[in-house]
Tab-separated table of N, CA, C and O in Angstrom:
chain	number	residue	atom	x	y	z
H	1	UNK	N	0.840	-1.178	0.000
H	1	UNK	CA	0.000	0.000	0.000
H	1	UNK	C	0.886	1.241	0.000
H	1	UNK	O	1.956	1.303	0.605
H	2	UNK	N	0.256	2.414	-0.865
H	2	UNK	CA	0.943	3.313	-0.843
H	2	UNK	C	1.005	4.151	0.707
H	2	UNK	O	0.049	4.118	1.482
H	3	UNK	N	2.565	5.055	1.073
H	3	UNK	CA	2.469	5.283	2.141
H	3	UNK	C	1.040	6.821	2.463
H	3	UNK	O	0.500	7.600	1.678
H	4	UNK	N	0.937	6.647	3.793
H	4	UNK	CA	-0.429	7.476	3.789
H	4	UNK	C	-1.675	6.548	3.475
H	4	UNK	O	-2.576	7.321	3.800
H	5	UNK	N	-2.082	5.807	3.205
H	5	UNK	CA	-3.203	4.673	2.611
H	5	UNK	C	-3.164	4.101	3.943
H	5	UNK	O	-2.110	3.572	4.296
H	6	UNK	N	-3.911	4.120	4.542
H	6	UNK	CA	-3.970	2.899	5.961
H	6	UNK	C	-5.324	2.230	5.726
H	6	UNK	O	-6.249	2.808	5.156
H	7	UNK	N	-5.395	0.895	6.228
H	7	UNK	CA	-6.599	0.053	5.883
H	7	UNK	C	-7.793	0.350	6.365
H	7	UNK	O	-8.680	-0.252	5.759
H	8	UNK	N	-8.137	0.974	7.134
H	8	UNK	CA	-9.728	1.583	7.613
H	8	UNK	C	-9.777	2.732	6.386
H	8	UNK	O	-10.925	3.124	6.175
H	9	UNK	N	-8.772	3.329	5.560
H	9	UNK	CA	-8.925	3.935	4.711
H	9	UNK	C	-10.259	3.323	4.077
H	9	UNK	O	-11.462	3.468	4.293
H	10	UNK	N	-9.378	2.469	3.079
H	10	UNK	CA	-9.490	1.541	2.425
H	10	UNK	C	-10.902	1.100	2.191
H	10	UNK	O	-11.652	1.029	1.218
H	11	UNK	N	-10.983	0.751	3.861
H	11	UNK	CA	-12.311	-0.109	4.100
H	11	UNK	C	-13.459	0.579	3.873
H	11	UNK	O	-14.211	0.279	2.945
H	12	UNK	N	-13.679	1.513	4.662
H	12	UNK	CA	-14.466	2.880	4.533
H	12	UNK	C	-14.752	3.311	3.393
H	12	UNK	O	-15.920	3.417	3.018
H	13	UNK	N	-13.803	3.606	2.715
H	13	UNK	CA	-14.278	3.984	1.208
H	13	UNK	C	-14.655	2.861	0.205
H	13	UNK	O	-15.160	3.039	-0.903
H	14	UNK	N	-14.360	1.797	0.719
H	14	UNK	CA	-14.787	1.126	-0.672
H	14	UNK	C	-16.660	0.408	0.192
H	14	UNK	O	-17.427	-0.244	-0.517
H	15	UNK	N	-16.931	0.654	1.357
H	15	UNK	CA	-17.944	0.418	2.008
H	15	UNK	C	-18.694	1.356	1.506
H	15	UNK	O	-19.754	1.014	0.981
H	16	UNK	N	-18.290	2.894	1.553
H	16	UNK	CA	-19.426	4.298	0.947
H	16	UNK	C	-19.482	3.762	-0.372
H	16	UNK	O	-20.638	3.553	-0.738
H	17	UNK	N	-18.723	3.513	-1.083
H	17	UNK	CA	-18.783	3.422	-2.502
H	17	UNK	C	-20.467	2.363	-2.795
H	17	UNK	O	-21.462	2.565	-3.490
H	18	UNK	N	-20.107	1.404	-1.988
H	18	UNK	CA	-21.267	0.206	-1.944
H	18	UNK	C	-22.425	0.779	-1.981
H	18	UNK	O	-23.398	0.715	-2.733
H	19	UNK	N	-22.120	1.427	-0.915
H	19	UNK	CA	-23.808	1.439	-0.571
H	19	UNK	C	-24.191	3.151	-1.371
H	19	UNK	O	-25.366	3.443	-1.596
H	20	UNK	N	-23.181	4.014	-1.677
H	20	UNK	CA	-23.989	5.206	-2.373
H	20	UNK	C	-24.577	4.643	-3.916
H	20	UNK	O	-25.424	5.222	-4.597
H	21	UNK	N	-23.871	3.342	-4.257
H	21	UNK	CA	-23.907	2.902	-5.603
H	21	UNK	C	-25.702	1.964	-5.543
H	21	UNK	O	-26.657	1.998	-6.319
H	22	UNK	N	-25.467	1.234	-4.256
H	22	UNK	CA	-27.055	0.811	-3.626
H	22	UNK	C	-27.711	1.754	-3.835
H	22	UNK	O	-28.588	1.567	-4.678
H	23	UNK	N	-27.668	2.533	-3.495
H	23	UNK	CA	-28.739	3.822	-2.897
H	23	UNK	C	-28.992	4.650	-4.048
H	23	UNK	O	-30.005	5.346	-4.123
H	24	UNK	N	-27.970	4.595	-5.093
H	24	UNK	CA	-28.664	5.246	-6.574
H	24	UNK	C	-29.152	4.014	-7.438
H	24	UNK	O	-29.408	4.231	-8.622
H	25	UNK	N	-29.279	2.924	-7.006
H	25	UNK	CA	-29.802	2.006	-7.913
H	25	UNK	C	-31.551	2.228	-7.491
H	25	UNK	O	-32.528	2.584	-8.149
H	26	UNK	N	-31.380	1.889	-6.309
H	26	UNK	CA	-32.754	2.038	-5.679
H	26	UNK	C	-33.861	3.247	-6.264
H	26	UNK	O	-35.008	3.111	-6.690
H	27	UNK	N	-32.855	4.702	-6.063
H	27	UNK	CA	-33.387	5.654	-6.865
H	27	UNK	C	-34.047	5.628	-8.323
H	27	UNK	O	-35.208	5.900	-8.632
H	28	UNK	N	-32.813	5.160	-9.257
H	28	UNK	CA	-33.210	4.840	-10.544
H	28	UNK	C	-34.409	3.824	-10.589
H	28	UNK	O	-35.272	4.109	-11.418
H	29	UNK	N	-34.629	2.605	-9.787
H	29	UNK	CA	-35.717	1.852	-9.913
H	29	UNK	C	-37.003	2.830	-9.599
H	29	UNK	O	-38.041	2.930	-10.253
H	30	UNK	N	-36.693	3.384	-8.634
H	30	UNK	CA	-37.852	4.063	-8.335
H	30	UNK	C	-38.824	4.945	-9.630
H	30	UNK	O	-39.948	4.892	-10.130
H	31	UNK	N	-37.732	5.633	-9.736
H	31	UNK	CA	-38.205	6.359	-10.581
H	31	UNK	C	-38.252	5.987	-11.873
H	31	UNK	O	-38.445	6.965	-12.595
H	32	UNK	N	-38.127	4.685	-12.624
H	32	UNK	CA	-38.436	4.194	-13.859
H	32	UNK	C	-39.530	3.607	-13.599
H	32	UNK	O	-40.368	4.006	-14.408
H	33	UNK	N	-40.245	2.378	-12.427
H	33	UNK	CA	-41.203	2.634	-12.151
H	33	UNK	C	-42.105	3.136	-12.063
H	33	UNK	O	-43.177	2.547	-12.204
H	34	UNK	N	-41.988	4.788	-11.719
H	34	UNK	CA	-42.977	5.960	-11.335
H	34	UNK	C	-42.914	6.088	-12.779
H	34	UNK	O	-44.014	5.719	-13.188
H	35	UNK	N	-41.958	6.529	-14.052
H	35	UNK	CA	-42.332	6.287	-15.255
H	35	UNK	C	-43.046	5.402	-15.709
H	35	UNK	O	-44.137	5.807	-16.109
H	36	UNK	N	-42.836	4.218	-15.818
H	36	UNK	CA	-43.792	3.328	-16.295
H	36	UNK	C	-45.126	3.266	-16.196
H	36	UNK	O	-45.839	3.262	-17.200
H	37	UNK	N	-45.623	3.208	-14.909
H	37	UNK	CA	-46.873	3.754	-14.400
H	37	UNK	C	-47.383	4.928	-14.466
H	37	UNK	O	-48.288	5.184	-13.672
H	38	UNK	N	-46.966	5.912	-15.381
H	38	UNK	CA	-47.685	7.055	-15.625
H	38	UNK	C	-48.237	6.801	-17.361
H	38	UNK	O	-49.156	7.414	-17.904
H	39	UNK	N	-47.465	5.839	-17.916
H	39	UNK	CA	-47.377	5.674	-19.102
H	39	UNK	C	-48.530	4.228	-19.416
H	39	UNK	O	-48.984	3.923	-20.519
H	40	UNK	N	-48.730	3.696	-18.430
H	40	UNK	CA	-49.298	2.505	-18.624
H	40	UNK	C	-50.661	2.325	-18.116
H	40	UNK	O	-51.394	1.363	-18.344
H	41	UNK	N	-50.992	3.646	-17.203
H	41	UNK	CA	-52.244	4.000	-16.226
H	41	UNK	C	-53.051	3.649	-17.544
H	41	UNK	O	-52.497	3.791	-18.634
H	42	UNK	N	-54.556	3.122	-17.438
H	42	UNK	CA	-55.922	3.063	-18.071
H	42	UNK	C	-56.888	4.118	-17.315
H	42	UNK	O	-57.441	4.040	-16.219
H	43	UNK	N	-56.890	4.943	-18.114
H	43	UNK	CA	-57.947	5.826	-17.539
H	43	UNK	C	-59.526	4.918	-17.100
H	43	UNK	O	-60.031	3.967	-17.697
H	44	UNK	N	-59.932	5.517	-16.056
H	44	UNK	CA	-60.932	5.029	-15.246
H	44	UNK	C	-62.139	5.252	-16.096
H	44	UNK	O	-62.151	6.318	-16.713
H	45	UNK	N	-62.824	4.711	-16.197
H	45	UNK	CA	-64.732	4.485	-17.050
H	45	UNK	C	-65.092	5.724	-15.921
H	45	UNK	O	-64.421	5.964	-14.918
H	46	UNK	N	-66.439	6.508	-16.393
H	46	UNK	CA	-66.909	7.476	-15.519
H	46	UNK	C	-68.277	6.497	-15.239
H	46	UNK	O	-69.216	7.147	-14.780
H	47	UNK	N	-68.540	5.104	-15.428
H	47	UNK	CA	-69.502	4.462	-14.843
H	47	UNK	C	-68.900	3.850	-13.933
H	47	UNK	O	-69.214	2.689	-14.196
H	48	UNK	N	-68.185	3.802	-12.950
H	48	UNK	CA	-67.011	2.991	-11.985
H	48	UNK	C	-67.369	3.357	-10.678
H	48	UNK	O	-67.256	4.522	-10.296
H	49	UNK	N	-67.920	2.187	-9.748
H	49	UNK	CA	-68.663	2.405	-8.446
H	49	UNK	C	-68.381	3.247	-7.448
H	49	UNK	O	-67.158	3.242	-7.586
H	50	UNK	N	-68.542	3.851	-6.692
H	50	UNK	CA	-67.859	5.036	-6.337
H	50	UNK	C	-67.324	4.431	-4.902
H	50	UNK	O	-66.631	5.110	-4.144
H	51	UNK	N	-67.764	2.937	-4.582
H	51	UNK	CA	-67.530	2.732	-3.378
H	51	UNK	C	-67.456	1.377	-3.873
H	51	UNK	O	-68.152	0.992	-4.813
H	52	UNK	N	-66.372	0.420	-3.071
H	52	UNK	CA	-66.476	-0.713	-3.098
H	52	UNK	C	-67.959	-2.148	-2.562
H	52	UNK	O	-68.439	-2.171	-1.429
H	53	UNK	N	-68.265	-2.878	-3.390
H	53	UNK	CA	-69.478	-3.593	-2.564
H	53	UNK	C	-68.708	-4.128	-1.052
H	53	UNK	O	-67.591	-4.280	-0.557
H	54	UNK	N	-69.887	-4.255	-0.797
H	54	UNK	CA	-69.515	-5.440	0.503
H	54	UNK	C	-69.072	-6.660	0.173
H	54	UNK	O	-69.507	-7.295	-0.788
H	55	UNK	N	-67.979	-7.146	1.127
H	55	UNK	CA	-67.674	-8.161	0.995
H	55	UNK	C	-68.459	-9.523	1.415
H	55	UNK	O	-68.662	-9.711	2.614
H	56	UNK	N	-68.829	-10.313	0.627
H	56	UNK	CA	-69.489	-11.390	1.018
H	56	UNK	C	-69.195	-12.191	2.488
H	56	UNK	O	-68.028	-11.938	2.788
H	57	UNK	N	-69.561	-12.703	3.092
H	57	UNK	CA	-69.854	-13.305	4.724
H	57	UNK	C	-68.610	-14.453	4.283
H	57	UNK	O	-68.337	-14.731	3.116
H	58	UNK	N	-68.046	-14.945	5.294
H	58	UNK	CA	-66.947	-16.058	5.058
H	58	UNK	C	-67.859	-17.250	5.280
H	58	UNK	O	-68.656	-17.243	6.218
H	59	UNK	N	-67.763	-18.285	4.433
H	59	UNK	CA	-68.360	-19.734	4.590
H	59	UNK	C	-67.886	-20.648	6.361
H	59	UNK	O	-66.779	-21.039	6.732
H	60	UNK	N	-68.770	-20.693	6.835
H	60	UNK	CA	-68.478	-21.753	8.169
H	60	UNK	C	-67.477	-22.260	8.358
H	60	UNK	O	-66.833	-21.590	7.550
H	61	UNK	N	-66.565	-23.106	8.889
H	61	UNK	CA	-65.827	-24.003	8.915
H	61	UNK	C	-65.908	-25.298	8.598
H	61	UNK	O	-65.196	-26.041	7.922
H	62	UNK	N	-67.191	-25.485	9.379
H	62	UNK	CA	-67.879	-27.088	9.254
H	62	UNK	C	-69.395	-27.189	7.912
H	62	UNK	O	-70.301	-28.020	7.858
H	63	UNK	N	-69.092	-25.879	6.925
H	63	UNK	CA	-69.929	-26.376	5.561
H	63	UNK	C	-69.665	-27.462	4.621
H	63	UNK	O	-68.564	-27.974	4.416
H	64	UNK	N	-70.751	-27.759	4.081
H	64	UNK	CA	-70.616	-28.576	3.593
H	64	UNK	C	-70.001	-28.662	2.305
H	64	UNK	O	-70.478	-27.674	1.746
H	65	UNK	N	-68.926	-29.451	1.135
H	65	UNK	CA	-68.404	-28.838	0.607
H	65	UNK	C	-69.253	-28.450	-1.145
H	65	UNK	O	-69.994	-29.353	-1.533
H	66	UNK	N	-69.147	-27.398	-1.940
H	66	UNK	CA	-69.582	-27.310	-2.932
H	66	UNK	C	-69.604	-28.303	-3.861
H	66	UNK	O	-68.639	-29.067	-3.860
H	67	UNK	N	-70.793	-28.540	-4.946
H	67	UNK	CA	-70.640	-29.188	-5.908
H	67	UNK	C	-69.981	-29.183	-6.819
H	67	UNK	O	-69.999	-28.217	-7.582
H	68	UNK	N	-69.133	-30.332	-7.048
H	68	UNK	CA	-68.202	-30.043	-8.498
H	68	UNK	C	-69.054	-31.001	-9.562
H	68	UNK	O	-69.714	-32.032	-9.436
H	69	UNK	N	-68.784	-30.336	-10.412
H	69	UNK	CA	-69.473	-30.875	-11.865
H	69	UNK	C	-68.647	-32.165	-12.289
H	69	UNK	O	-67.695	-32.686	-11.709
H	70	UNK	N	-69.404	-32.598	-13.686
H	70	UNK	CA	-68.663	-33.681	-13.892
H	70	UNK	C	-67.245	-33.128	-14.461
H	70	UNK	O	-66.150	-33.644	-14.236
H	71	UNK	N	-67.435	-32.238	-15.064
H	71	UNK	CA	-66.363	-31.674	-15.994
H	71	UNK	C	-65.134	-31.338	-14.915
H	71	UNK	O	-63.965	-31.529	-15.253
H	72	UNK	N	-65.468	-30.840	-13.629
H	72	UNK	CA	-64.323	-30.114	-13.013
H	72	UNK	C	-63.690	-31.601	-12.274
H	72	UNK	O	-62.490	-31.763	-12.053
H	73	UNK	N	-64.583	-32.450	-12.009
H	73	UNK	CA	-64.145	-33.803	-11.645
H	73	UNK	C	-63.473	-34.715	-12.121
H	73	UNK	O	-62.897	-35.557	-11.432
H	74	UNK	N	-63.450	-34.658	-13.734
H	74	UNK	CA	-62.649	-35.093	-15.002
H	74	UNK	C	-61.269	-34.465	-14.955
H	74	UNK	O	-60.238	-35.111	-15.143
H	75	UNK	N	-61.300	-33.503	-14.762
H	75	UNK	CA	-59.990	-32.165	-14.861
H	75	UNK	C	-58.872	-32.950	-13.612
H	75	UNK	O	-57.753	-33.438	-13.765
H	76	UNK	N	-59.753	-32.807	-12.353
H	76	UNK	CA	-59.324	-33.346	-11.553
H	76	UNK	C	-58.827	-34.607	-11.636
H	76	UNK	O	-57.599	-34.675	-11.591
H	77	UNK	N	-59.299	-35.404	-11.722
H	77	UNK	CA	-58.897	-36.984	-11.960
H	77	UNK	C	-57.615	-36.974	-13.196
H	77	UNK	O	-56.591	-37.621	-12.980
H	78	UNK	N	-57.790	-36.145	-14.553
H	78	UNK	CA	-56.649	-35.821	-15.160
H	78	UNK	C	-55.766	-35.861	-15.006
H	78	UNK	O	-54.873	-36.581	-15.453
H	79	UNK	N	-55.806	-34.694	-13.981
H	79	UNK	CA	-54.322	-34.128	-13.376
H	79	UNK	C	-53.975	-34.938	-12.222
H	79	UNK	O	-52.810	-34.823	-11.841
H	80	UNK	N	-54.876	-35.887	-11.459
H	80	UNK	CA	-54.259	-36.727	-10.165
H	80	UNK	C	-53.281	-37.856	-11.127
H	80	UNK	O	-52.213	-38.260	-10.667
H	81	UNK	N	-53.750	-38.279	-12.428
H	81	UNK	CA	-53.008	-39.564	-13.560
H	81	UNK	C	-52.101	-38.731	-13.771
H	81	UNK	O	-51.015	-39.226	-13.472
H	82	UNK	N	-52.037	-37.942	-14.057
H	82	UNK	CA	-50.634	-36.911	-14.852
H	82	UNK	C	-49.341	-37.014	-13.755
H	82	UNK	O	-48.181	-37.402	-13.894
H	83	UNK	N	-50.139	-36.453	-12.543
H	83	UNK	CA	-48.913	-36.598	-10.815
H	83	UNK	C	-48.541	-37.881	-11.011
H	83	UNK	O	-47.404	-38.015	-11.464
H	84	UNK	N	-49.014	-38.634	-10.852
H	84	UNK	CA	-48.990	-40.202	-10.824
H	84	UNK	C	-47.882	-40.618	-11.174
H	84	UNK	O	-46.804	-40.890	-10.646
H	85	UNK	N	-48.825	-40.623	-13.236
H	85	UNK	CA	-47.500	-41.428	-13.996
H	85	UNK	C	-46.217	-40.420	-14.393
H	85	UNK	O	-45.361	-40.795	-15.195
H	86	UNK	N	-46.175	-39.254	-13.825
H	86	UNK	CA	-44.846	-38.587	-14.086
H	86	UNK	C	-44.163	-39.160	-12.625
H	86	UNK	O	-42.932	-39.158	-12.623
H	87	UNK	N	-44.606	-39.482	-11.808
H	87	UNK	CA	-43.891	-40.236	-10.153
H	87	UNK	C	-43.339	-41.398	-10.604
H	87	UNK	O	-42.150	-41.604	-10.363
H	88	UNK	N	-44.134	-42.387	-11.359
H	88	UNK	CA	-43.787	-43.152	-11.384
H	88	UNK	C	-42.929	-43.591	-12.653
H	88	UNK	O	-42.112	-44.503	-12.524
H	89	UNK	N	-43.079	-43.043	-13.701
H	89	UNK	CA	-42.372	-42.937	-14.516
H	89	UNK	C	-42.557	-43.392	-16.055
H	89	UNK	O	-41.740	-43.706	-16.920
H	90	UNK	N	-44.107	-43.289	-16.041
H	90	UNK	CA	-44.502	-44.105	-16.754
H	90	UNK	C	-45.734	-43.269	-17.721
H	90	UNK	O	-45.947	-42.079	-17.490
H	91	UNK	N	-46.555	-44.049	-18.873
H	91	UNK	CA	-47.774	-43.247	-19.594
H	91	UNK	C	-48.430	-43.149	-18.986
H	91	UNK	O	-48.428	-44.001	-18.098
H	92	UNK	N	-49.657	-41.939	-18.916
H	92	UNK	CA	-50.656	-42.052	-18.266
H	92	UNK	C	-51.720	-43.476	-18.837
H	92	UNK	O	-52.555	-44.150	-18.233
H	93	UNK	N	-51.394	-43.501	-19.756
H	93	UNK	CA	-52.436	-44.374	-20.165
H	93	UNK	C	-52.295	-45.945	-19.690
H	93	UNK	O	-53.130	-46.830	-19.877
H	94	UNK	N	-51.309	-46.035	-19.174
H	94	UNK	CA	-50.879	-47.374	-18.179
H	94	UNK	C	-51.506	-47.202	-16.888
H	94	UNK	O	-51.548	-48.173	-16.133
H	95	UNK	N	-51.921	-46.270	-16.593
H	95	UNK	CA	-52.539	-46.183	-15.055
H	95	UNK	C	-54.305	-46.136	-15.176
H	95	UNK	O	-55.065	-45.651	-16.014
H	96	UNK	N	-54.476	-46.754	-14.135
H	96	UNK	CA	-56.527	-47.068	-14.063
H	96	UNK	C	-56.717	-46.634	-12.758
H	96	UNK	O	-56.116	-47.052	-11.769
H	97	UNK	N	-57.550	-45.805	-12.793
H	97	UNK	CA	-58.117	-45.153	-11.417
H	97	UNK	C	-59.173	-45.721	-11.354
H	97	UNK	O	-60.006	-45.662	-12.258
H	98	UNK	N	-59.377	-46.567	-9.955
H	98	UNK	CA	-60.266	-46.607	-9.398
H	98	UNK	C	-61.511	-46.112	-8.746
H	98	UNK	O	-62.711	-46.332	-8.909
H	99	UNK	N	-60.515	-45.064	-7.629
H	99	UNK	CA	-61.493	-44.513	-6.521
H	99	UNK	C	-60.517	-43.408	-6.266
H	99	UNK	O	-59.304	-43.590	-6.374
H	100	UNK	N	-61.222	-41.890	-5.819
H	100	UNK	CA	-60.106	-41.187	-5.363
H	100	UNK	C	-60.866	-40.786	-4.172
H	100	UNK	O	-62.090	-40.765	-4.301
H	101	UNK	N	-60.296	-40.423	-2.884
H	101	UNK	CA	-61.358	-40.169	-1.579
H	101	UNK	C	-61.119	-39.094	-1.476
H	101	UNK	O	-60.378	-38.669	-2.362
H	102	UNK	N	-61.542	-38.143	-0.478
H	102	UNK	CA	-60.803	-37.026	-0.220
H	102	UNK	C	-60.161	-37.318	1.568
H	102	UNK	O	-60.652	-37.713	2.626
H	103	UNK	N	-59.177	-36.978	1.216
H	103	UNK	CA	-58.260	-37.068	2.941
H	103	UNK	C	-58.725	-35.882	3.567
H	103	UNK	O	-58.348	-35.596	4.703
């Protein structure tokens, strides 16, 4: 090290350097952000509720559970063969479902 240079020098400055270099990154995000969003805003409909509705009541704990269709039950069963034979390593079309319960 050159003489005069002592290591808390050193340390210190290359520590400010860090963090003033942090601290203008942060800035720049900020404010390309705050650009973006001035540029990307959708102006609001003048038919737009002036107040939010109420929020619907939370379902029980102990309700009973909703009906699923056949279709969303198909989807389901789909995707339980898909988990399956990618576990096991194999086609889906090698696997036969029986029964699925709910745990």
């Amino acid at each position: 090290m050159p003489a005069g240079m002592n290591l808390g020098f050193v340390v210190l400055f290359g520590i400010g350097v860090v963090f003033t270099c942090l601290i203008a990154l942060i800035v720049l995000i900020k404010v390309m952000g705050l650009v973006v969003n001035a540029f990307t805003k959708k102006p609001e409909t003048a038919a737009a509720p002036a107040a939010p509705a109420a929020a619907p009541a939370a379902a029980p704990v102990n309700a009973a559970p909703a009906a699923v269709s056949s279709v969303d039950k198909q989807k389901i069963i789909a995707a339980i063969g898909a988990a399956i034979a990618e576990d096991m390593g194999t086609d889906v079309a090698h696997i036969k479902i029986h029964s699925i319960k709910k745990i």
